[in-house]
CSV table of C-alpha atoms and ligand atoms in Angstrom, one decimal:
chain,number,residue,atom,x,y,z
A,1,MET,CA,28.1,169.3,129.9
A,2,ARG,CA,30.1,166.9,127.7
A,3,LEU,CA,27.6,163.3,127.9
A,4,LEU,CA,28.4,160.3,127.7
A,5,THR,CA,26.7,156.4,128.3
A,6,PHE,CA,29.5,153.9,129.9
A,7,ALA,CA,30.1,150.9,131.2
A,8,HIS,CA,31.5,150.1,134.5
A,9,ASP,CA,31.9,147.7,137.1
A,10,GLY,CA,28.8,145.5,134.8
A,11,ALA,CA,26.5,148.2,134.4
A,12,ILE,CA,25.4,150.8,132.1
A,13,ARG,CA,25.9,154.7,133.7
A,14,ILE,CA,25.9,157.7,132.4
A,15,GLY,CA,29.0,160.0,132.6
A,16,ALA,CA,30.1,163.7,131.7
A,17,MET,CA,33.3,164.2,131.1
A,18,ASP,CA,35.9,166.4,133.7
A,19,GLY,CA,39.2,167.0,131.7
A,20,ASP,CA,40.5,163.5,132.1
A,21,GLU,CA,37.9,162.0,134.5
A,22,VAL,CA,34.5,160.6,133.9
A,23,ALA,CA,31.8,161.8,136.2
A,24,ASP,CA,30.1,159.3,137.0
A,25,LEU,CA,26.5,161.0,136.9
A,26,THR,CA,24.8,158.1,138.1
A,27,ALA,CA,26.4,157.3,141.3
A,28,ALA,CA,25.7,160.9,142.3
A,29,ASP,CA,21.7,160.3,141.2
A,30,PRO,CA,20.9,156.6,140.8
A,31,ASP,CA,17.0,157.9,140.2
A,32,LEU,CA,19.1,159.3,136.5
A,33,PRO,CA,17.5,156.9,133.6
A,34,THR,CA,21.2,155.0,132.1
A,35,ASP,CA,19.2,155.3,129.2
A,36,MET,CA,20.7,158.6,127.8
A,37,VAL,CA,17.8,159.1,125.1
A,38,GLU,CA,14.8,158.6,128.1
A,39,ILE,CA,17.6,161.7,129.7
A,40,ILE,CA,17.0,163.4,126.1
A,41,SER,CA,13.7,163.6,126.4
A,42,GLU,CA,13.1,164.2,130.0
A,43,TRP,CA,16.1,167.4,129.5
A,44,SER,CA,16.7,167.2,132.6
A,45,LEU,CA,19.8,169.1,132.6
A,46,PRO,CA,19.4,171.1,135.5
A,47,ARG,CA,19.4,168.2,137.4
A,48,MET,CA,22.2,166.4,135.8
A,49,GLN,CA,24.3,169.8,136.6
A,50,SER,CA,23.9,169.1,139.8
A,51,ALA,CA,25.0,165.5,139.8
A,52,LEU,CA,28.0,166.6,138.7
A,53,SER,CA,29.0,168.7,141.5
A,54,VAL,CA,29.1,165.9,143.6
A,55,ALA,CA,29.8,162.8,141.4
A,56,PRO,CA,32.8,160.8,142.3
A,57,ARG,CA,35.3,160.5,139.2
A,58,LEU,CA,36.9,157.8,137.4
A,59,PRO,CA,40.0,157.9,135.5
A,60,ILE,CA,38.7,157.7,131.5
A,61,ASP,CA,41.3,154.8,131.1
A,62,ASP,CA,38.9,152.8,133.8
A,63,VAL,CA,35.7,152.6,132.2
A,64,ASP,CA,34.5,151.6,128.7
A,65,VAL,CA,33.2,154.2,126.9
A,66,LEU,CA,29.6,153.1,124.4
A,67,ALA,CA,28.1,155.3,122.0
A,68,PRO,CA,26.5,158.1,123.6
A,69,LEU,CA,23.1,156.5,122.8
A,70,GLU,CA,21.2,154.0,121.8
A,71,VAL,CA,19.3,154.5,118.4
A,72,ARG,CA,15.8,154.2,118.3
A,73,LYS,CA,15.9,153.7,114.7
A,74,ASN,CA,18.0,154.8,111.3
A,75,ILE,CA,20.8,157.3,111.6
A,76,ILE,CA,19.2,160.3,109.1
A,77,ALA,CA,22.4,160.7,107.0
A,78,VAL,CA,23.1,164.0,104.3
A,79,GLY,CA,25.4,163.1,101.1
A,80,ARG,CA,27.0,165.9,99.1
A,81,ASN,CA,27.0,168.4,101.5
A,82,TYR,CA,30.1,169.7,101.5
A,83,ARG,CA,31.0,171.5,98.1
A,84,ASP,CA,34.7,170.3,97.6
A,85,HIS,CA,33.8,166.6,99.0
A,86,ALA,CA,30.7,166.9,96.1
A,87,LYS,CA,33.0,167.6,93.6
A,88,GLU,CA,36.2,164.7,94.8
A,89,PHE,CA,32.8,162.3,94.9
A,90,SER,CA,31.4,163.5,91.4
A,91,ASP,CA,35.1,162.7,89.9
A,92,SER,CA,35.3,159.4,91.0
A,93,GLY,CA,31.8,158.4,89.2
A,94,PHE,CA,30.9,156.5,92.4
A,95,ASP,CA,27.4,158.0,92.9
A,96,ALA,CA,25.0,156.4,91.2
A,97,SER,CA,22.4,158.6,92.0
A,98,GLU,CA,23.9,162.2,90.5
A,99,LYS,CA,22.0,164.3,88.6
A,100,GLN,CA,23.7,167.4,89.3
A,101,MET,CA,26.7,167.2,91.2
A,102,ILE,CA,26.2,170.4,94.1
A,103,PRO,CA,22.7,169.7,95.3
A,104,ASP,CA,20.1,172.2,95.2
A,105,ASN,CA,17.9,170.4,97.9
A,106,PRO,CA,19.9,168.2,100.7
A,107,VAL,CA,20.7,164.9,99.5
A,108,VAL,CA,19.1,162.3,102.5
A,109,PHE,CA,19.2,158.5,103.4
A,110,THR,CA,19.6,157.0,105.8
A,111,LYS,CA,21.7,154.1,108.4
A,112,ALA,CA,20.4,150.7,110.0
A,113,PRO,CA,20.6,151.5,113.8
A,114,THR,CA,22.7,147.6,114.1
A,115,SER,CA,25.6,149.8,112.4
A,116,VAL,CA,26.2,152.0,115.3
A,117,ILE,CA,29.5,150.8,117.8
A,118,GLY,CA,31.0,153.0,119.9
A,119,PRO,CA,34.4,154.7,120.5
A,120,ASP,CA,37.1,152.2,120.3
A,121,ASP,CA,34.7,149.4,118.5
A,122,PRO,CA,36.1,147.6,115.8
A,123,ILE,CA,34.9,148.6,112.1
A,124,VAL,CA,34.7,145.2,110.4
A,125,LEU,CA,35.8,144.4,107.0
A,126,ALA,CA,34.7,141.1,106.9
A,127,ASN,CA,30.9,143.2,106.7
A,128,ASP,CA,31.5,144.6,103.5
A,129,PRO,CA,31.3,142.0,100.6
A,130,THR,CA,33.0,144.5,98.2
A,131,GLY,CA,36.2,144.9,100.3
A,132,THR,CA,35.5,148.6,99.2
A,133,THR,CA,35.3,150.4,102.9
A,134,ASP,CA,35.7,153.7,103.3
A,135,TYR,CA,35.9,156.6,106.0
A,136,GLU,CA,33.2,159.4,106.4
A,137,GLY,CA,34.5,161.7,109.5
A,138,GLU,CA,30.6,164.0,109.7
A,139,MET,CA,29.3,165.9,112.7
A,140,GLY,CA,26.2,164.4,114.4
A,141,VAL,CA,22.9,166.6,115.4
A,142,VAL,CA,21.2,164.9,118.5
A,143,ILE,CA,17.8,166.0,118.4
A,144,GLY,CA,15.9,167.1,121.9
A,145,LYS,CA,12.8,167.4,121.2
A,146,VAL,CA,9.8,166.3,119.2
A,147,ALA,CA,10.3,168.7,116.3
A,148,LYS,CA,6.8,168.7,112.9
A,149,ASN,CA,7.2,172.0,111.2
A,150,VAL,CA,9.8,173.9,113.2
A,151,SER,CA,11.3,177.0,111.1
A,152,LYS,CA,14.6,177.8,110.5
A,153,ALA,CA,14.8,180.7,112.7
A,154,ASP,CA,13.7,177.9,116.1
A,155,ALA,CA,15.5,175.4,115.0
A,156,LEU,CA,18.3,175.3,116.8
A,157,ASP,CA,15.8,175.2,120.1
A,158,TYR,CA,15.2,171.8,119.2
A,159,VAL,CA,19.1,170.7,119.3
A,160,PHE,CA,19.9,168.6,121.9
A,161,GLY,CA,23.6,168.4,121.5
A,162,TRP,CA,26.6,167.4,118.8
A,163,THR,CA,28.5,164.3,118.6
A,164,VAL,CA,31.1,162.8,116.4
A,165,VAL,CA,29.9,159.9,113.7
A,166,ASN,CA,31.7,158.0,110.9
A,167,ASP,CA,30.0,157.1,108.1
A,168,VAL,CA,31.7,154.5,107.2
A,169,THR,CA,30.7,153.1,103.6
A,170,ALA,CA,31.0,150.0,101.2
A,171,ARG,CA,31.6,152.0,97.9
A,172,ASP,CA,31.0,149.5,95.9
A,173,LEU,CA,27.4,148.4,97.1
A,174,GLN,CA,26.5,152.2,97.4
A,175,LYS,CA,27.0,152.7,93.7
A,176,ARG,CA,25.8,148.6,92.9
A,177,HIS,CA,22.1,149.2,94.7
A,178,VAL,CA,21.4,152.4,93.9
A,179,GLN,CA,19.6,153.4,97.0
A,180,TRP,CA,22.6,153.9,99.1
A,181,PHE,CA,21.0,152.4,102.5
A,182,ILE,CA,22.9,148.9,102.2
A,183,GLY,CA,26.3,150.5,101.2
A,184,LYS,CA,26.0,153.0,104.1
A,185,SER,CA,24.4,150.4,106.7
A,186,PRO,CA,26.6,147.3,107.3
A,187,ASP,CA,27.1,146.2,111.2
A,188,THR,CA,29.5,148.1,112.7
A,189,PHE,CA,29.4,151.2,109.9
A,190,CYS,CA,28.7,153.9,112.4
A,191,PRO,CA,30.9,154.4,115.0
A,192,MET,CA,29.7,157.2,117.5
A,193,GLY,CA,30.9,159.1,120.0
A,194,PRO,CA,32.7,159.9,122.1
A,195,VAL,CA,30.5,162.0,124.1
A,196,ILE,CA,27.2,164.1,123.1
A,197,THR,CA,28.5,167.9,123.5
A,198,THR,CA,24.9,169.6,125.1
A,199,ARG,CA,24.1,173.2,122.4
A,200,ASP,CA,24.5,174.9,125.7
A,201,GLU,CA,28.2,174.8,126.1
A,202,LEU,CA,28.8,175.0,122.4
A,203,PRO,CA,26.2,177.2,120.9
A,204,ASP,CA,27.4,177.9,117.9
A,205,ILE,CA,28.9,174.1,115.9
A,206,ARG,CA,30.2,176.2,112.8
A,207,GLU,CA,33.4,177.6,115.1
A,208,SER,CA,34.2,174.0,114.9
A,209,TRP,CA,37.1,172.3,112.5
A,210,MET,CA,36.3,168.4,111.3
A,211,THR,CA,39.5,166.3,111.2
A,212,THR,CA,39.9,162.6,110.4
A,213,THR,CA,42.8,161.1,110.3
A,214,VAL,CA,43.9,157.1,109.4
A,215,ASN,CA,47.3,156.0,111.3
A,216,GLY,CA,47.9,159.5,112.5
A,217,GLU,CA,48.1,161.2,108.4
A,218,GLN,CA,45.5,163.6,108.5
A,219,ARG,CA,42.7,163.1,105.6
A,220,GLN,CA,40.2,165.7,106.2
A,221,HIS,CA,40.1,168.9,107.9
A,222,ALA,CA,37.2,171.1,107.1
A,223,PRO,CA,35.4,173.1,109.1
A,224,ILE,CA,31.4,173.1,109.9
A,225,SER,CA,30.5,176.7,108.7
A,226,ALA,CA,31.3,174.9,105.3
A,227,LEU,CA,28.1,172.9,105.1
A,228,ILE,CA,26.1,173.2,101.8
A,229,PHE,CA,22.5,172.7,103.9
A,230,ASP,CA,23.1,173.7,107.7
A,231,THR,CA,22.1,172.6,110.9
A,232,GLU,CA,18.9,175.2,110.7
A,233,THR,CA,17.6,174.0,107.0
A,234,LEU,CA,18.4,170.4,107.9
A,235,ILE,CA,16.0,170.2,110.5
A,236,ALA,CA,13.5,172.5,108.9
A,237,THR,CA,13.4,170.9,105.5
A,238,LEU,CA,13.4,167.1,107.8
A,239,SER,CA,10.6,168.2,110.0
A,240,GLU,CA,8.3,170.1,107.7
A,241,VAL,CA,7.5,166.0,106.5
A,242,MET,CA,8.5,164.0,109.1
A,243,THR,CA,8.3,164.2,113.0
A,244,LEU,CA,12.0,164.0,114.4
A,245,GLU,CA,12.3,163.0,118.1
A,246,PRO,CA,14.4,163.4,121.1
A,247,GLY,CA,18.0,161.4,120.5
A,248,ASP,CA,17.3,161.1,116.4
A,249,VAL,CA,21.0,161.3,115.3
A,250,ILE,CA,21.4,163.3,111.7
A,251,ALA,CA,25.0,162.9,110.4
A,252,THR,CA,25.3,166.3,108.4
A,253,GLY,CA,27.9,165.3,105.8
A,254,THR,CA,31.5,164.9,105.1
A,255,GLY,CA,34.3,167.1,103.7
A,256,LEU,CA,36.9,166.1,101.0
A,257,GLY,CA,39.4,163.8,102.0
A,258,VAL,CA,37.6,160.4,101.4
A,259,GLY,CA,39.4,157.0,100.7
A,260,ILE,CA,37.8,157.2,97.1
A,261,GLY,CA,38.9,160.7,96.4
A,262,MET,CA,42.3,159.5,96.4
A,263,ASP,CA,43.6,158.2,92.3
A,264,PRO,CA,43.8,155.5,92.9
A,265,PRO,CA,41.1,155.1,95.8
A,266,VAL,CA,43.0,154.3,99.3
A,267,TYR,CA,40.4,151.6,101.5
A,268,LEU,CA,40.5,151.1,104.7
A,269,LYS,CA,42.5,147.7,105.9
A,270,THR,CA,42.8,145.5,108.5
A,271,GLY,CA,44.8,147.1,111.4
A,272,ASP,CA,44.5,150.6,110.3
A,273,VAL,CA,42.9,153.2,113.3
A,274,VAL,CA,40.6,156.0,112.1
A,275,GLU,CA,39.8,159.3,114.2
A,276,VAL,CA,37.7,161.4,113.7
A,277,SER,CA,37.9,165.1,115.8
A,278,ILE,CA,35.6,168.1,116.4
A,279,ASP,CA,36.3,170.9,118.3
A,280,GLY,CA,34.1,171.0,121.6
A,281,ILE,CA,33.6,167.4,121.2
A,282,GLY,CA,36.5,165.0,121.4
A,283,THR,CA,37.9,162.6,119.2
A,284,LEU,CA,36.2,159.4,118.0
A,285,SER,CA,38.5,156.6,117.0
A,286,ASN,CA,38.5,153.0,116.1
A,287,PRO,CA,40.3,150.5,114.7
A,288,VAL,CA,39.3,148.4,111.7
A,289,LEU,CA,39.8,144.5,111.6
B,301,MG,MG1,28.4,160.5,104.7
């Protein structure tokens, strides 16, 4: 299923995409939680599938698609997880944390939950005082079960599904403060969605490609299979030390073609539209304000 959270008639609802229409699962099963994290925790896919069969359909243009889930804590993110992007980032001189170009272990940081916005919500440049706002198209892993000390072999059992994340970054803040957290966390700097595609529907995310465009011009086009540290490795590495919980999101890293990779760097400006697409999930589109 391709699940989404949406607003309609002043209420938050859970839906599933059916072609270009939204199946209103909340209308079909009023007892279904309207909080996606609760749904993920209860793992009620069979129940949602029965709701899907009888749910009324709404035209996608009649609903307001929100971020697919309300994150409870920081988004976990991974830096320099594609070789060609690691090189462009290194060449740009923006990586204050760099010890070597290709990391031996995942470079893990987080983004504040208050940075999350939904599809079509504006990325607000005023939240970056340095005027160096850049995009990073990424595949997001949505955790489905409590995970601690999970092996690589078992890791995919803990994945609820996949989403699209734009790890928007204030480059000068990322560099200036050494720690990446502040440069990654301005309000509106974490667009997410439009849906979570459940793992049963998209069992091998490595077959998908991620594409980013700015105003229709292609800037990034990377196979998920090129991740240096794949989903299994990230879950094993993180869960060895911390408990992952249902609804946690791991943004797995961006590919070649970010704005700082250009000479001179090209940053986002008011009026731009950034779109990140991943096969099997959808397109996350956000205007820049
Ligand atoms: Mg990133």
